[in-house]
mmCIF file of C-alpha atoms in Angstrom:
data_model
loop_
_atom_site.group_PDB
_atom_site.id
_atom_site.type_symbol
_atom_site.label_atom_id
_atom_site.label_comp_id
_atom_site.label_asym_id
_atom_site.label_seq_id
_atom_site.Cartn_x
_atom_site.Cartn_y
_atom_site.Cartn_z
ATOM 1 C CA MET A 1 68.072 -1.561 -86.022
ATOM 2 C CA ALA A 2 68.257 0.242 -89.473
ATOM 3 C CA GLY A 3 67.101 -3.131 -91.053
ATOM 4 C CA ARG A 4 63.899 -3.293 -89.081
ATOM 5 C CA TRP A 5 62.448 -0.244 -90.584
ATOM 6 C CA ASP A 6 63.259 -1.787 -93.868
ATOM 7 C CA LEU A 7 60.419 -4.327 -93.143
ATOM 8 C CA PRO A 8 57.069 -3.982 -95.351
ATOM 9 C CA LEU A 9 54.307 -1.908 -93.869
ATOM 10 C CA PRO A 10 51.862 -4.787 -93.044
ATOM 11 C CA LEU A 11 54.549 -6.911 -91.637
ATOM 12 C CA MET A 12 55.517 -3.823 -89.344
ATOM 13 C CA MET A 13 51.938 -3.530 -88.097
ATOM 14 C CA ILE A 14 52.052 -6.897 -87.138
ATOM 15 C CA CYS A 15 55.111 -6.517 -85.050
ATOM 16 C CA ILE A 16 53.521 -3.425 -83.358
ATOM 17 C CA LEU A 17 50.447 -5.011 -82.360
ATOM 18 C CA ARG A 18 52.616 -8.111 -80.880
ATOM 19 C CA THR A 19 54.435 -5.788 -78.839
ATOM 20 C CA ILE A 20 51.247 -3.969 -77.405
ATOM 21 C CA SER A 21 49.834 -7.525 -76.503
ATOM 22 C CA SER A 22 52.307 -8.732 -74.533
ATOM 23 C CA MET A 23 52.648 -5.347 -72.290
ATOM 24 C CA PRO A 24 51.412 -6.022 -68.617
ATOM 25 C CA THR A 25 47.447 -4.772 -68.453
ATOM 26 C CA ALA A 26 45.722 -3.161 -65.466
ATOM 27 C CA SER A 27 44.065 -5.462 -63.067
ATOM 28 C CA LYS A 28 40.509 -5.474 -63.140
ATOM 29 C CA PRO A 29 38.529 -4.895 -59.749
ATOM 30 C CA PRO A 30 37.419 -8.339 -58.103
ATOM 31 C CA GLU A 31 33.864 -9.236 -58.651
ATOM 32 C CA PHE A 32 31.905 -10.131 -56.123
ATOM 33 C CA ASP A 33 28.109 -11.646 -55.530
ATOM 34 C CA SER A 34 25.776 -9.435 -53.789
ATOM 35 C CA LEU A 35 25.713 -9.820 -50.285
ATOM 36 C CA ASP A 36 24.298 -8.326 -47.017
ATOM 37 C CA ASP A 37 27.508 -8.043 -44.527
ATOM 38 C CA VAL A 38 31.044 -9.010 -45.695
ATOM 39 C CA THR A 39 33.783 -9.046 -43.183
ATOM 40 C CA LEU A 40 37.259 -8.239 -44.660
ATOM 41 C CA LEU A 41 39.854 -10.195 -43.181
ATOM 42 C CA GLY A 42 43.255 -8.888 -42.581
ATOM 43 C CA SER A 43 44.926 -5.979 -42.186
ATOM 44 C CA PRO A 44 44.129 -2.713 -42.049
ATOM 45 C CA THR A 45 40.222 -3.816 -42.511
ATOM 46 C CA GLU A 46 40.003 -6.686 -40.659
ATOM 47 C CA GLY A 47 37.161 -6.082 -38.063
ATOM 48 C CA PHE A 48 35.236 -3.541 -40.473
ATOM 49 C CA VAL A 49 32.108 -4.737 -41.850
ATOM 50 C CA ILE A 50 30.529 -3.567 -45.173
ATOM 51 C CA VAL A 51 26.873 -2.935 -44.903
ATOM 52 C CA GLY A 52 24.941 -3.451 -48.115
ATOM 53 C CA ASP A 53 25.683 -4.615 -51.828
ATOM 54 C CA LEU A 54 29.824 -5.188 -52.121
ATOM 55 C CA ASP A 55 30.729 -2.386 -54.386
ATOM 56 C CA TYR A 56 33.089 0.558 -54.840
ATOM 57 C CA THR A 57 30.584 3.414 -53.288
ATOM 58 C CA THR A 58 29.848 1.198 -50.348
ATOM 59 C CA THR A 59 30.575 2.953 -46.977
ATOM 60 C CA LEU A 60 32.586 1.069 -44.634
ATOM 61 C CA SER A 61 31.193 0.965 -40.795
ATOM 62 C CA VAL A 62 33.489 0.331 -37.678
ATOM 63 C CA PRO A 63 31.556 -2.021 -35.051
ATOM 64 C CA ILE A 64 31.679 -1.042 -31.543
ATOM 65 C CA VAL A 65 35.217 -1.704 -30.210
ATOM 66 C CA PRO A 66 35.335 -3.488 -26.588
ATOM 67 C CA THR A 67 37.172 -1.285 -23.878
ATOM 68 C CA ASP A 68 38.689 -1.889 -20.731
ATOM 69 C CA GLU A 69 36.424 0.526 -18.853
ATOM 70 C CA ARG A 70 33.523 -0.518 -16.490
ATOM 71 C CA CYS A 71 30.244 1.054 -17.565
ATOM 72 C CA ASP A 72 29.101 3.930 -15.842
ATOM 73 C CA TYR A 73 26.010 2.234 -14.444
ATOM 74 C CA LYS A 74 24.179 2.553 -10.932
ATOM 75 C CA PRO A 75 21.816 -0.701 -10.317
ATOM 76 C CA CYS A 76 19.654 1.281 -7.794
ATOM 77 C CA LEU A 77 18.771 4.200 -9.485
ATOM 78 C CA ASP A 78 15.384 4.692 -11.617
ATOM 79 C CA ASP A 79 14.969 4.886 -15.313
ATOM 80 C CA GLN A 80 18.364 4.248 -16.692
ATOM 81 C CA PRO A 81 19.047 1.627 -19.549
ATOM 82 C CA SER A 82 20.616 -1.586 -18.125
ATOM 83 C CA CYS A 83 24.320 -2.562 -17.944
ATOM 84 C CA TYR A 84 23.580 -5.047 -20.765
ATOM 85 C CA GLU A 85 22.353 -2.018 -23.291
ATOM 86 C CA LEU A 86 24.973 -0.078 -22.713
ATOM 87 C CA SER A 87 27.558 -2.719 -22.768
ATOM 88 C CA ILE A 88 26.306 -3.082 -26.506
ATOM 89 C CA THR A 89 26.137 0.060 -27.245
ATOM 90 C CA THR A 90 29.275 1.509 -26.065
ATOM 91 C CA GLY A 91 31.655 -1.296 -25.599
ATOM 92 C CA CYS A 92 32.290 -0.787 -21.857
ATOM 93 C CA LEU A 93 32.109 -3.912 -19.448
ATOM 94 C CA CYS A 94 29.772 -5.302 -17.181
ATOM 95 C CA PRO A 95 29.607 -7.697 -14.520
ATOM 96 C CA GLY A 96 28.527 -11.550 -15.467
ATOM 97 C CA LEU A 97 25.343 -11.181 -16.366
ATOM 98 C CA THR A 98 22.720 -14.527 -16.392
ATOM 99 C CA LEU A 99 20.648 -14.339 -19.639
ATOM 100 C CA ASN A 100 17.200 -14.588 -20.709
ATOM 101 C CA ASN A 101 17.133 -18.225 -21.082
ATOM 102 C CA GLN A 102 17.164 -18.667 -17.227
ATOM 103 C CA PRO A 103 15.264 -17.048 -14.228
ATOM 104 C CA PRO A 104 16.746 -13.934 -12.984
ATOM 105 C CA LEU A 105 18.654 -13.545 -9.570
ATOM 106 C CA ALA A 106 16.676 -12.133 -6.743
ATOM 107 C CA PRO A 107 17.108 -8.212 -6.581
ATOM 108 C CA ASP A 108 18.349 -6.611 -3.505
ATOM 109 C CA LEU A 109 15.725 -4.853 -1.382
ATOM 110 C CA GLY A 110 16.722 -1.810 -0.081
ATOM 111 C CA SER A 111 14.219 -0.009 2.012
ATOM 112 C CA VAL A 112 10.594 0.002 2.433
ATOM 113 C CA THR A 113 9.242 3.062 4.306
ATOM 114 C CA TRP A 114 6.573 5.478 5.069
ATOM 115 C CA ASN A 115 7.211 8.786 3.069
ATOM 116 C CA GLY A 116 4.065 10.861 4.621
ATOM 117 C CA SER A 117 1.171 9.669 2.194
ATOM 118 C CA GLU A 118 2.096 6.044 1.104
ATOM 119 C CA VAL A 119 4.766 3.146 1.473
ATOM 120 C CA ILE A 120 7.605 3.294 -1.011
ATOM 121 C CA VAL A 121 9.741 0.355 -1.995
ATOM 122 C CA LYS A 122 13.508 0.749 -3.206
ATOM 123 C CA TRP A 123 15.660 -2.050 -4.569
ATOM 124 C CA CYS A 124 18.748 -2.584 -6.814
ATOM 125 C CA GLU A 125 19.009 -4.558 -9.919
ATOM 126 C CA PRO A 126 20.368 -8.201 -10.058
ATOM 127 C CA LEU A 127 22.989 -9.303 -12.497
ATOM 128 C CA SER A 128 20.575 -10.629 -14.652
ATOM 129 C CA ASP A 129 18.262 -10.088 -17.653
ATOM 130 C CA VAL A 130 15.211 -8.580 -16.223
ATOM 131 C CA SER A 131 12.062 -7.777 -18.004
ATOM 132 C CA GLU A 132 9.776 -6.562 -14.845
ATOM 133 C CA TYR A 133 9.594 -6.380 -11.195
ATOM 134 C CA VAL A 134 6.933 -7.804 -8.724
ATOM 135 C CA VAL A 135 6.471 -6.678 -5.360
ATOM 136 C CA THR A 136 4.338 -8.607 -2.858
ATOM 137 C CA VAL A 137 2.595 -7.478 0.663
ATOM 138 C CA GLY A 138 1.716 -10.346 3.087
ATOM 139 C CA GLY A 139 2.325 -12.770 0.291
ATOM 140 C CA GLN A 140 -1.164 -11.558 -1.413
ATOM 141 C CA GLU A 141 -1.168 -8.351 -2.959
ATOM 142 C CA LYS A 142 0.908 -7.787 -6.070
ATOM 143 C CA TYR A 143 2.453 -4.843 -7.518
ATOM 144 C CA ARG A 144 4.165 -4.958 -11.178
ATOM 145 C CA PHE A 145 6.840 -2.277 -12.197
ATOM 146 C CA SER A 146 8.753 -2.062 -15.464
ATOM 147 C CA ARG A 147 12.575 -3.205 -15.758
ATOM 148 C CA GLU A 148 13.549 0.331 -15.669
ATOM 149 C CA LYS A 149 12.389 0.861 -12.096
ATOM 150 C CA ARG A 150 14.186 0.720 -8.875
ATOM 151 C CA SER A 151 11.390 1.905 -6.657
ATOM 152 C CA GLY A 152 7.645 1.917 -6.389
ATOM 153 C CA SER A 153 4.742 2.887 -4.285
ATOM 154 C CA ILE A 154 2.473 0.304 -2.866
ATOM 155 C CA GLY A 155 -0.054 2.731 -1.384
ATOM 156 C CA GLN A 156 -0.899 2.397 2.381
ATOM 157 C CA VAL A 157 -0.008 -0.885 4.812
ATOM 158 C CA ASP A 158 -1.850 -0.669 7.960
ATOM 159 C CA ASN A 159 -0.451 -3.673 9.621
ATOM 160 C CA VAL A 160 2.640 -5.501 9.979
ATOM 161 C CA ALA A 161 3.280 -7.456 6.827
ATOM 162 C CA GLN A 162 6.364 -8.976 4.706
ATOM 163 C CA VAL A 163 7.303 -7.016 1.548
ATOM 164 C CA CYS A 164 9.074 -8.876 -1.051
ATOM 165 C CA VAL A 165 10.523 -7.757 -4.450
ATOM 166 C CA SER A 166 11.257 -10.381 -7.157
ATOM 167 C CA ALA A 167 12.522 -10.140 -10.910
ATOM 168 C CA VAL A 168 11.107 -11.673 -13.831
ATOM 169 C CA ASN A 169 11.688 -12.649 -17.271
ATOM 170 C CA ASP A 170 10.951 -14.949 -19.948
ATOM 171 C CA ALA A 171 12.303 -18.113 -18.369
ATOM 172 C CA GLY A 172 10.741 -17.192 -15.096
ATOM 173 C CA GLU A 173 10.587 -15.337 -11.450
ATOM 174 C CA SER A 174 13.552 -15.165 -9.280
ATOM 175 C CA GLY A 175 13.211 -15.856 -5.403
ATOM 176 C CA GLY A 176 11.951 -12.788 -3.247
ATOM 177 C CA SER A 177 14.126 -10.451 -1.063
ATOM 178 C CA CYS A 178 11.952 -9.395 1.830
ATOM 179 C CA VAL A 179 11.795 -7.547 4.802
ATOM 180 C CA MET A 180 9.090 -7.181 7.460
ATOM 181 C CA TYR A 181 7.370 -3.786 7.215
ATOM 182 C CA GLN A 182 6.395 -2.454 10.602
ATOM 183 C CA PRO A 183 3.532 0.540 9.911
ATOM 184 C CA GLU A 184 4.171 3.941 11.782
ATOM 185 C CA ASP A 185 2.075 5.358 14.713
ATOM 186 C CA ARG A 186 0.329 8.078 12.230
ATOM 187 C CA SER A 187 -1.975 8.858 15.426
ATOM 188 C CA LEU A 188 1.176 10.617 16.909
ATOM 189 C CA PRO A 189 1.392 13.533 14.564
ATOM 190 C CA LEU A 190 -2.118 14.188 15.381
ATOM 191 C CA THR A 191 -2.011 13.598 19.212
ATOM 192 C CA VAL A 192 0.609 16.272 19.131
ATOM 193 C CA GLY A 193 -1.173 18.723 17.152
ATOM 194 C CA LEU A 194 -4.028 18.889 19.377
ATOM 195 C CA ILE A 195 -2.190 18.729 22.298
ATOM 196 C CA GLY A 196 -0.522 22.067 20.732
ATOM 197 C CA GLY A 197 -3.306 23.357 19.855
ATOM 198 C CA ALA A 198 -5.109 22.767 23.491
ATOM 199 C CA LEU A 199 -1.837 24.382 24.977
ATOM 200 C CA GLY A 200 -2.241 27.450 22.640
ATOM 201 C CA LEU A 201 -5.847 28.100 23.793
ATOM 202 C CA LEU A 202 -4.661 27.530 27.393
ATOM 203 C CA LEU A 203 -2.369 30.484 27.175
ATOM 204 C CA VAL A 204 -4.582 32.574 25.404
ATOM 205 C CA VAL A 205 -7.105 32.395 28.285
ATOM 206 C CA LEU A 206 -4.446 32.981 30.853
ATOM 207 C CA LEU A 207 -3.339 36.292 28.895
ATOM 208 C CA GLY A 208 -6.937 37.207 29.008
ATOM 209 C CA VAL A 209 -7.457 36.777 32.475
ATOM 210 C CA LEU A 210 -4.112 38.499 33.292
ATOM 211 C CA VAL A 211 -5.526 41.928 31.116
ATOM 212 C CA TRP A 212 -8.917 41.407 32.563
ATOM 213 C CA ARG A 213 -7.377 41.269 36.266
ATOM 214 C CA ARG A 214 -5.184 44.482 35.475
ATOM 215 C CA ARG A 215 -7.863 46.242 34.411
ATOM 216 C CA GLN A 216 -9.694 45.652 37.499
ATOM 217 C CA ARG A 217 -7.250 46.402 39.584
ATOM 218 C CA LYS A 218 -6.582 50.261 37.883
ATOM 219 C CA GLN A 219 -10.348 50.828 38.070
ATOM 220 C CA GLU A 220 -10.205 49.794 41.777
ATOM 221 C CA ALA A 221 -7.080 52.325 42.406
ATOM 222 C CA ASN A 222 -8.943 55.247 40.484
ATOM 223 C CA ILE A 223 -11.812 54.719 42.544
ATOM 224 C CA SER A 224 -9.916 54.620 45.714
ATOM 225 C CA SER A 225 -8.087 57.878 44.830
ATOM 226 C CA ALA A 226 -11.738 59.482 44.130
ATOM 227 C CA LEU A 227 -12.909 59.001 47.591
#
């Protein structure tokens, strides 16, 4: 070792430089081309997606992870997202759905009832992609409702008629779910009201007659006592 330090200065500098160059260097970060979406494979980042250019400032976003829970979805309830929309946003499970490349299944017609001023039709969504619903009355009048609706008014129906509801998407229209609607006798409340009014008037007249008869008898009794 002592002899090594006796080397001339230039030769010693060369030895030092060779020693430094032989030492392991720090690895450089990998270089990637600019990508819109890159999936990193292998644990623990498998399934993570990088959005935007791939560099060391990009934030990793975790995709929706499917669960084994059924979607909290009620197919007969108005104004709610479809089960498909819930599934892609929360990862919940939906029953098997037919897609928009084939006509939808027929909706389930629940009821056709008179609510006092109009006829209301209620139905349930089929297990299909639906863009709108069509309600027909007697095979002619058509009423259209948006995909979120599960009920709708068809105004007044004065005669017996077949009421049907069908679902529609880009591939076509489903078969109809139908029921025969029997109009209620709307004259009955009016008849009951007229009868009630007549009875009330008759009662007032009878009370008036009884009061008059009582006064007459009192007057007659006063005259008799005076004589």
